[in-house]
Coordinates of C-alpha atoms and ligand atoms in Angstrom, one line a residue:
M1 CA -88.2 -23.7 78.6
P2 CA -85.4 -21.0 80.2
E3 CA -82.9 -24.6 79.6
E4 CA -84.0 -24.5 76.2
A5 CA -83.1 -20.4 75.3
F6 CA -79.9 -20.6 77.8
P7 CA -78.4 -24.3 77.6
L8 CA -76.1 -23.3 79.3
L9 CA -78.1 -23.2 82.7
P10 CA -77.1 -26.4 84.6
P11 CA -79.9 -28.6 86.5
Y12 CA -78.9 -28.0 89.9
R13 CA -77.4 -25.1 92.5
I14 CA -74.0 -25.8 94.6
K15 CA -74.9 -26.8 98.3
V16 CA -71.0 -28.2 99.6
V17 CA -68.1 -26.1 98.0
E18 CA -64.5 -26.7 98.8
P19 CA -61.7 -23.8 98.2
I20 CA -59.0 -24.2 95.7
P21 CA -55.7 -22.3 96.3
F22 CA -54.5 -19.1 94.6
L23 CA -50.4 -19.5 95.2
T24 CA -48.3 -17.0 93.6
A25 CA -46.2 -17.2 90.4
G26 CA -43.1 -17.6 92.4
Q27 CA -45.0 -20.5 94.7
R28 CA -46.0 -22.0 91.6
R29 CA -42.1 -22.1 90.0
E30 CA -41.0 -23.9 93.3
A31 CA -44.0 -26.1 93.6
Y32 CA -43.5 -27.6 90.0
A33 CA -39.5 -27.4 90.4
A34 CA -39.8 -29.8 93.4
A35 CA -42.9 -31.7 91.6
G36 CA -39.8 -32.4 88.3
Y37 CA -41.6 -30.4 86.1
N38 CA -44.2 -33.3 86.1
P39 CA -48.1 -32.3 86.7
F40 CA -48.5 -35.8 88.0
N41 CA -45.7 -35.0 90.8
L42 CA -47.9 -31.4 92.3
R43 CA -50.4 -31.9 94.9
A44 CA -53.4 -30.9 94.7
D45 CA -53.1 -28.1 96.7
Q46 CA -50.9 -26.4 95.0
I47 CA -53.5 -25.9 92.0
T48 CA -55.9 -23.7 91.5
V49 CA -58.2 -25.2 88.5
D50 CA -57.5 -29.4 87.7
L51 CA -58.5 -30.0 84.6
L52 CA -55.9 -33.6 84.5
S53 CA -58.4 -35.8 84.4
D54 CA -62.8 -36.1 84.4
S55 CA -62.1 -39.3 86.3
G56 CA -63.4 -39.7 89.8
T57 CA -63.1 -36.1 90.1
G58 CA -67.0 -34.9 89.7
A59 CA -69.4 -33.7 92.4
T60 CA -72.5 -36.0 93.8
S61 CA -75.3 -34.8 94.6
S62 CA -77.7 -35.0 97.6
A63 CA -79.8 -37.5 95.8
Q64 CA -76.5 -39.4 96.1
E65 CA -75.4 -38.8 99.1
A66 CA -78.6 -39.7 100.9
A67 CA -78.4 -42.7 99.2
A68 CA -75.3 -43.8 100.4
A69 CA -76.2 -43.1 104.0
R70 CA -78.6 -46.1 103.7
G71 CA -75.3 -48.2 102.0
D72 CA -75.7 -51.5 103.8
E73 CA -72.1 -53.0 104.4
S74 CA -72.7 -56.7 104.2
Y75 CA -70.4 -58.6 102.7
A76 CA -73.2 -60.9 100.4
G77 CA -76.1 -60.1 99.3
A78 CA -76.0 -56.2 100.5
R79 CA -78.8 -54.4 99.8
S80 CA -76.6 -52.3 97.8
W81 CA -76.0 -54.7 95.5
F82 CA -79.6 -54.9 94.1
P83 CA -80.6 -51.0 93.1
F84 CA -77.1 -50.9 91.1
R85 CA -77.7 -54.2 89.3
D86 CA -80.8 -53.3 88.5
E87 CA -79.9 -50.0 87.1
V88 CA -77.0 -51.8 84.7
R89 CA -79.4 -54.1 83.7
D90 CA -82.3 -51.8 83.0
L91 CA -79.5 -49.3 81.2
T92 CA -77.6 -51.9 79.1
G93 CA -79.9 -54.9 78.3
Y94 CA -77.9 -57.4 79.8
P95 CA -78.9 -60.0 82.0
H96 CA -75.0 -60.9 83.8
V97 CA -73.7 -57.8 86.4
L98 CA -70.4 -57.7 87.8
P99 CA -69.2 -54.8 90.4
V100 CA -65.5 -53.9 90.1
H101 CA -63.8 -51.0 91.8
Q102 CA -62.7 -49.5 88.5
G103 CA -62.5 -49.2 84.4
R104 CA -59.0 -51.0 84.3
A105 CA -61.0 -54.0 86.8
A106 CA -62.6 -54.9 84.4
E107 CA -60.7 -55.1 81.0
R108 CA -58.6 -57.0 83.6
I109 CA -61.2 -59.7 83.9
V110 CA -63.0 -59.7 80.7
F111 CA -59.7 -60.3 78.6
S112 CA -57.8 -62.8 80.4
T113 CA -61.3 -64.3 80.0
I114 CA -62.4 -63.6 76.5
L115 CA -58.5 -63.5 74.9
R116 CA -55.8 -65.7 74.0
P117 CA -52.3 -65.2 74.2
G118 CA -51.1 -64.7 70.3
Q119 CA -54.7 -63.0 69.7
I120 CA -55.5 -59.8 68.8
C121 CA -58.0 -57.0 69.6
L122 CA -58.9 -54.4 67.6
S123 CA -60.5 -51.1 68.4
N124 CA -61.3 -47.7 67.3
T125 CA -58.9 -46.2 70.2
H126 CA -58.0 -48.6 72.7
F127 CA -56.8 -45.7 76.5
D128 CA -53.8 -47.1 77.5
T129 CA -54.8 -48.9 80.1
T130 CA -57.3 -51.1 77.7
H131 CA -54.3 -51.2 75.7
A132 CA -52.0 -52.4 78.5
N133 CA -54.3 -55.5 79.6
V134 CA -55.0 -56.5 76.3
E135 CA -51.1 -57.1 76.9
L136 CA -51.3 -58.4 80.1
A137 CA -53.5 -60.9 78.3
G138 CA -50.7 -61.6 76.3
A139 CA -52.6 -60.3 73.1
E140 CA -51.8 -57.6 70.7
A141 CA -53.8 -54.2 70.7
R142 CA -54.3 -52.6 66.9
D143 CA -56.3 -49.5 66.8
L144 CA -58.5 -48.8 63.9
P145 CA -59.7 -44.9 63.7
T146 CA -61.1 -43.4 61.0
P147 CA -59.2 -41.7 59.0
R148 CA -61.1 -39.2 59.2
A149 CA -59.4 -38.1 62.5
L150 CA -56.6 -37.6 61.3
D151 CA -57.4 -34.0 60.2
L152 CA -57.9 -32.6 63.2
D153 CA -59.7 -29.2 62.2
S154 CA -62.5 -30.6 60.0
D155 CA -65.9 -30.6 61.7
D156 CA -66.6 -34.3 60.7
P157 CA -69.2 -35.0 63.1
F158 CA -67.9 -38.7 64.0
K159 CA -64.3 -39.2 64.8
G160 CA -64.2 -41.6 67.1
D161 CA -65.4 -44.0 64.6
V162 CA -63.5 -47.1 63.4
D163 CA -62.1 -47.9 60.5
L164 CA -64.6 -49.7 58.8
D165 CA -62.9 -50.7 55.7
A166 CA -59.6 -51.6 57.7
L167 CA -62.3 -53.5 60.4
E168 CA -63.3 -55.6 57.7
R169 CA -59.9 -55.6 55.9
T170 CA -58.2 -57.3 58.7
L171 CA -61.1 -60.1 59.6
A172 CA -61.4 -61.1 56.0
G173 CA -57.3 -61.7 55.9
P174 CA -54.5 -63.6 56.8
D175 CA -55.0 -62.6 60.9
G176 CA -58.5 -62.6 60.6
E177 CA -58.1 -65.8 62.3
R178 CA -56.7 -64.5 65.5
V179 CA -58.8 -61.6 66.3
G180 CA -60.5 -62.3 69.3
L181 CA -62.2 -59.2 70.5
V182 CA -63.4 -56.1 68.7
L183 CA -63.5 -53.4 71.3
M184 CA -65.1 -49.7 70.6
T185 CA -64.4 -46.9 72.8
I186 CA -67.6 -44.2 73.3
T187 CA -66.3 -41.6 73.5
N188 CA -63.5 -42.4 71.8
N189 CA -61.0 -40.8 74.7
G190 CA -57.1 -41.2 72.8
L191 CA -58.9 -39.2 70.1
G192 CA -59.5 -36.1 71.1
A193 CA -63.2 -36.7 72.7
Q194 CA -64.9 -38.0 68.9
P195 CA -68.6 -39.5 69.5
V196 CA -69.0 -43.0 67.6
S197 CA -71.8 -42.9 66.1
M198 CA -74.8 -45.1 65.8
A199 CA -74.4 -46.1 62.1
N200 CA -70.2 -46.9 62.8
L201 CA -71.1 -48.7 66.0
T202 CA -74.3 -50.8 64.2
A203 CA -72.2 -51.8 61.1
A204 CA -69.3 -53.2 63.1
S205 CA -71.5 -54.9 65.4
E206 CA -72.5 -56.6 62.0
L207 CA -69.2 -57.3 61.0
C208 CA -68.3 -58.7 64.1
R209 CA -71.8 -61.2 63.8
R210 CA -70.4 -61.7 60.3
Y211 CA -66.7 -63.1 61.0
R212 CA -68.3 -64.5 64.9
V213 CA -65.9 -61.9 66.6
P214 CA -66.9 -60.3 70.1
F215 CA -68.6 -57.5 70.0
W216 CA -68.0 -55.3 73.3
L217 CA -68.0 -51.6 74.2
D218 CA -65.9 -49.9 76.4
A219 CA -68.5 -47.3 77.2
A220 CA -67.1 -44.8 80.4
R221 CA -68.8 -42.1 79.0
F222 CA -71.8 -43.6 77.7
A223 CA -74.0 -41.2 78.1
E224 CA -71.7 -38.3 76.7
N225 CA -71.8 -40.4 73.1
A226 CA -75.7 -40.1 73.2
W227 CA -75.7 -36.9 73.6
L228 CA -73.8 -36.7 70.9
V229 CA -75.0 -38.5 68.7
R230 CA -78.9 -37.0 70.1
E231 CA -77.4 -33.4 68.5
R232 CA -75.7 -34.6 65.7
E233 CA -76.9 -37.8 63.9
P234 CA -80.1 -38.1 61.3
G235 CA -83.1 -39.8 63.2
Y236 CA -82.3 -39.8 66.6
A237 CA -83.4 -36.0 67.9
D238 CA -85.9 -37.7 69.4
L239 CA -84.9 -40.0 71.9
S240 CA -83.7 -39.9 75.2
P241 CA -79.9 -39.9 76.3
R242 CA -81.3 -42.7 77.9
E243 CA -82.9 -44.8 75.2
I244 CA -80.2 -44.0 72.4
A245 CA -77.4 -45.4 75.1
T246 CA -79.3 -48.8 75.5
R247 CA -79.8 -48.9 71.7
A248 CA -75.7 -49.2 71.7
F249 CA -75.6 -51.3 74.0
Q250 CA -77.9 -53.9 72.6
L251 CA -75.5 -53.9 69.7
A252 CA -72.6 -55.8 71.4
D253 CA -72.5 -58.9 73.4
G254 CA -71.2 -56.9 77.1
C255 CA -70.0 -53.7 78.1
V256 CA -67.0 -52.5 80.7
I257 CA -67.2 -49.6 82.2
S258 CA -65.1 -47.0 84.1
L259 CA -67.8 -45.2 86.3
K260 CA -65.8 -42.7 87.4
K261 CA -67.4 -41.0 84.9
D262 CA -70.6 -41.5 84.0
G263 CA -71.2 -42.8 87.3
L264 CA -70.9 -39.8 88.4
A265 CA -69.2 -40.9 90.8
P266 CA -65.3 -41.1 92.5
V267 CA -65.0 -44.4 91.9
G268 CA -66.5 -48.2 90.8
G269 CA -67.1 -49.9 87.4
V270 CA -69.1 -52.8 86.1
I271 CA -68.7 -55.9 83.7
G272 CA -71.9 -56.3 81.6
V273 CA -72.2 -59.6 79.7
R274 CA -75.5 -61.3 77.6
D275 CA -73.5 -65.2 78.1
P276 CA -73.6 -67.2 81.1
D277 CA -70.0 -69.3 80.5
I278 CA -68.3 -65.6 79.9
F279 CA -69.9 -64.4 83.1
A280 CA -69.5 -67.2 85.0
T281 CA -65.2 -67.3 84.2
C282 CA -65.6 -63.5 84.9
E283 CA -67.6 -64.1 88.3
A284 CA -64.5 -66.1 89.7
N285 CA -61.7 -63.8 88.7
L286 CA -63.9 -61.0 90.4
I287 CA -63.9 -63.0 93.9
A288 CA -60.6 -63.9 93.3
T289 CA -59.3 -61.2 92.8
E290 CA -61.8 -57.9 93.6
G291 CA -64.1 -58.9 95.9
F292 CA -67.5 -61.3 96.3
S293 CA -70.3 -60.3 93.3
T294 CA -72.6 -58.2 94.9
Y295 CA -69.8 -55.7 95.9
G296 CA -66.5 -56.5 93.7
G297 CA -64.6 -54.4 95.9
L298 CA -66.8 -51.6 96.1
A299 CA -68.5 -50.2 99.4
G300 CA -72.5 -50.2 99.7
H301 CA -71.9 -46.8 99.9
D302 CA -70.3 -46.2 96.9
L303 CA -73.1 -48.6 94.8
E304 CA -75.5 -46.4 95.9
R305 CA -74.4 -43.3 94.9
L306 CA -73.6 -45.1 91.6
A307 CA -76.8 -45.9 90.9
V308 CA -78.5 -42.5 91.5
G309 CA -75.3 -41.2 89.5
L310 CA -76.7 -43.4 86.3
R311 CA -79.8 -41.7 86.3
E312 CA -78.6 -38.1 86.5
V313 CA -75.9 -38.7 84.2
V314 CA -78.6 -39.5 81.8
D315 CA -80.7 -36.3 82.3
E316 CA -80.9 -34.1 79.3
D317 CA -81.1 -30.9 80.8
Y318 CA -77.5 -32.0 82.5
L319 CA -76.1 -33.1 79.3
R320 CA -77.4 -30.1 77.6
S321 CA -75.3 -27.6 80.0
R322 CA -72.3 -29.7 80.0
A323 CA -72.0 -29.8 76.4
A324 CA -72.6 -26.6 75.9
S325 CA -70.0 -25.2 78.4
T326 CA -67.4 -27.3 76.9
A327 CA -68.7 -25.8 73.2
R328 CA -68.3 -22.9 75.2
L329 CA -64.7 -23.0 76.0
A330 CA -63.2 -24.2 72.9
R331 CA -64.7 -21.3 71.7
L332 CA -63.5 -19.3 74.3
I333 CA -59.8 -21.1 73.9
N334 CA -59.8 -20.8 69.8
E335 CA -60.9 -16.8 70.5
A336 CA -57.5 -16.3 72.5
G337 CA -55.4 -17.8 69.6
V338 CA -55.3 -21.8 70.6
D339 CA -57.1 -24.0 68.1
T340 CA -58.6 -27.4 69.6
V341 CA -59.3 -30.8 68.1
Q342 CA -62.6 -30.1 66.4
P343 CA -65.4 -30.3 67.1
A344 CA -65.7 -29.6 70.7
G345 CA -66.1 -33.3 72.4
I346 CA -67.4 -32.8 76.2
H347 CA -65.5 -34.7 78.9
A348 CA -62.1 -32.7 77.4
L349 CA -60.6 -30.8 74.8
Y350 CA -57.3 -31.5 72.9
L351 CA -55.6 -28.4 72.4
N352 CA -52.8 -27.9 69.3
A353 CA -49.6 -27.6 70.9
G354 CA -47.4 -28.2 67.9
R355 CA -49.2 -25.2 66.0
L356 CA -49.0 -22.9 68.8
L357 CA -45.0 -23.3 69.4
P358 CA -44.1 -24.2 66.2
H359 CA -39.9 -23.2 67.5
L360 CA -40.4 -26.5 69.3
D361 CA -39.7 -29.7 68.2
P362 CA -40.7 -32.6 69.2
G363 CA -38.3 -33.7 70.8
R364 CA -38.2 -30.6 73.3
F365 CA -42.1 -31.6 73.9
P366 CA -44.4 -28.7 73.3
G367 CA -47.1 -30.8 74.1
H368 CA -45.5 -30.9 77.5
A369 CA -43.8 -27.2 77.4
L370 CA -48.0 -26.0 76.9
A371 CA -49.3 -28.0 79.6
S372 CA -46.3 -26.6 82.3
Q373 CA -46.4 -23.0 81.1
L374 CA -50.7 -23.7 82.4
Y375 CA -49.2 -24.0 85.5
L376 CA -46.6 -21.8 85.6
T377 CA -48.9 -18.9 84.5
G378 CA -52.6 -20.1 86.2
G379 CA -52.0 -22.6 88.1
I380 CA -53.7 -25.0 86.3
R381 CA -52.8 -28.2 86.0
C382 CA -53.4 -30.7 82.5
A383 CA -51.1 -32.9 80.9
E384 CA -50.0 -33.5 77.3
L385 CA -50.9 -36.2 74.4
G386 CA -48.0 -35.7 72.4
S387 CA -44.5 -37.2 72.5
L388 CA -43.8 -37.5 76.1
Y389 CA -46.5 -40.0 76.1
L390 CA -46.7 -41.6 73.0
G391 CA -43.2 -41.1 71.3
E392 CA -40.6 -43.5 71.0
L393 CA -37.2 -42.7 73.8
N394 CA -34.0 -44.6 73.2
D395 CA -31.6 -45.3 76.5
D396 CA -31.1 -41.6 76.7
H397 CA -34.2 -40.2 76.7
Q398 CA -33.7 -38.9 73.1
L399 CA -37.1 -38.9 71.4
V400 CA -36.5 -41.2 68.2
R401 CA -40.2 -41.4 67.1
P402 CA -42.3 -38.4 67.3
A403 CA -46.1 -38.9 68.1
P404 CA -48.8 -38.1 65.0
F405 CA -49.7 -35.0 67.0
E406 CA -48.8 -32.8 69.7
L407 CA -52.0 -32.2 72.0
V408 CA -53.0 -30.5 75.2
R409 CA -56.4 -32.2 77.5
L410 CA -58.4 -30.7 79.4
A411 CA -60.4 -32.9 80.8
I412 CA -63.3 -31.3 82.6
P413 CA -64.4 -32.8 85.5
R414 CA -68.5 -33.1 85.8
R415 CA -70.4 -30.1 88.0
V416 CA -67.7 -28.7 89.7
Y417 CA -66.6 -25.9 88.2
T418 CA -68.3 -23.3 86.8
E419 CA -67.5 -20.5 84.0
A420 CA -66.0 -18.4 86.0
H421 CA -63.6 -20.9 85.8
L422 CA -63.4 -22.0 82.3
E423 CA -63.2 -18.6 81.5
Y424 CA -60.1 -18.3 83.4
V425 CA -58.3 -21.1 81.7
A426 CA -59.4 -19.7 78.8
R427 CA -57.8 -16.6 79.6
T428 CA -54.6 -17.8 80.6
L429 CA -53.8 -19.1 77.4
G430 CA -54.1 -15.9 75.7
E431 CA -51.7 -14.4 77.8
I432 CA -49.8 -17.9 76.8
A433 CA -50.9 -17.3 72.9
K434 CA -49.7 -13.7 72.8
Q435 CA -46.5 -15.1 73.4
P436 CA -45.8 -18.5 72.5
D437 CA -41.8 -18.0 71.8
Q438 CA -41.7 -17.7 75.6
V439 CA -42.4 -20.9 76.7
P440 CA -39.7 -23.1 76.6
G441 CA -39.5 -27.1 76.0
Y442 CA -38.3 -29.5 77.6
R443 CA -35.4 -32.3 78.5
I444 CA -36.1 -35.8 80.5
T445 CA -34.1 -36.1 83.0
A446 CA -35.2 -39.4 84.3
A447 CA -37.4 -41.8 82.6
P448 CA -39.5 -45.4 83.8
R449 CA -38.9 -48.0 81.3
V450 CA -43.0 -48.5 81.5
L451 CA -45.6 -46.2 82.0
R452 CA -43.5 -42.8 81.5
H453 CA -45.5 -40.2 81.8
F454 CA -46.7 -40.6 85.2
K455 CA -43.3 -40.9 86.7
V456 CA -41.0 -38.9 84.1
R457 CA -38.5 -36.3 85.4
L458 CA -38.1 -33.7 83.5
E459 CA -36.1 -30.0 83.5
P460 CA -36.5 -26.7 81.0
A461 CA -33.9 -26.7 78.5
V462 CA -33.4 -23.0 78.1
Ligands
F0G501 N1 -61.6 -46.4 79.5 C1 -61.1 -45.5 79.1 C2 -61.9 -44.7 77.7 C3 -61.1 -44.3 80.0 O1 -60.8 -43.0 79.6 C4 -60.9 -45.0 81.3 C5 -60.0 -44.1 82.3 C6 -60.9 -46.0 81.6 C7 -61.1 -47.5 80.6 C8 -60.1 -47.1 82.5 O2 -60.9 -46.9 84.0 O3 -59.5 -45.1 85.5 O4 -61.9 -46.1 85.7 O5 -59.3 -47.8 85.4 N2 -59.5 -42.7 82.4 C9 -59.3 -41.8 82.9 C10 -58.8 -40.8 82.7 C11 -58.1 -42.3 84.0 O6 -58.0 -39.7 82.8 O7 -59.5 -40.6 81.2 P1 -60.4 -46.9 85.1

């Protein structure tokens, strides 16, 4: 089998292409200064390789576009709703399905239904919008990642796990009464794109059952988690990625999913739930805020693309080549002299900027400095996950509490870039790694109070 012998071989060829610009170094310098040295302010037509997010940025297939042409845009009971609903039911095993326009809408609706003010939501790691939506519901979002995740260099296969001891201690301790939800993020996007093992999900699910706490999945990358389980966890090699994903869903009471990732479509999300009462409350909220229950803020053509995408994403040849491609990029980057969080996940690589740029203290934002240099040197866009995003600042924008690590995330859109684009990324990093002490730090010139990293403006601190 060629795909077994050569795992990088993608099971598709390219049919529609989109031009990408090559700017001169001078044009990039000008564009980045005008953007306030913040990659979120760049225009897409100023970017050569865009690794800012794997969300909504994937390529669709000819089968998805053919289905989209059949999209039925009826207000209620559209024909396009049924294949979507059936696909989600079949994949998750949950009887009740509600479409939403993206993941955070699902979070808002579910958390405002399940959580009461003063309660606690526990997670392996909340994604940032998830954290924000827990707090908007008046509850506290508390992360309990496995301590094994703190060793960025170890080869531990499941650093996305929840810390089971801490979970049980919290459930059994004085805060136990206040725990309103346990939410497992698969894969753990906030913590190095690391997968969660089925053993960990099973144990967490049992604890929740014992302490009578709802157990839900934030399953934005359910297929990629399933693939890594199959590759890394004993006992799963003979199951299909789809069977593994279904087993994960079966351990939970419900799920929120951003379908902009493993739905292989530009937009979409879904709520799946067992309990009819929770479903009814969520449905009322959905109709009031997103749209009627058979479209939930999506167009019929979106539902059609998603129904097909949910099948394509669990294709073994697709997952094998995507995982091999990310692993190869990690190897090339490491060989070029830049460390990444180990082992490589699938949807993103996390560069250890703190280690590459020791001349910059956290207050000069080494993660942001490396992300900026990737744009200035190579037109590559990505964003830091370090003190600029996660640190605490005083009113003068000075860092008073740094983040635990200074990382940069290279998120890899699905089915979009060829190996040549990714080699270019590794080569650019190699150029930067030859003279890391030439990379300048940054200082903040203006920052909003909330969701700082999106709108912050900076300048080089030279
Ligand atoms: N949960 C996880 C784990 C996510 O990674 C995201 C989005 C969401 C929920 C929210 O979904 O964007 O559809 O509303 N992550 C994107 C990213 C934005 O770049 O990692 P959404």
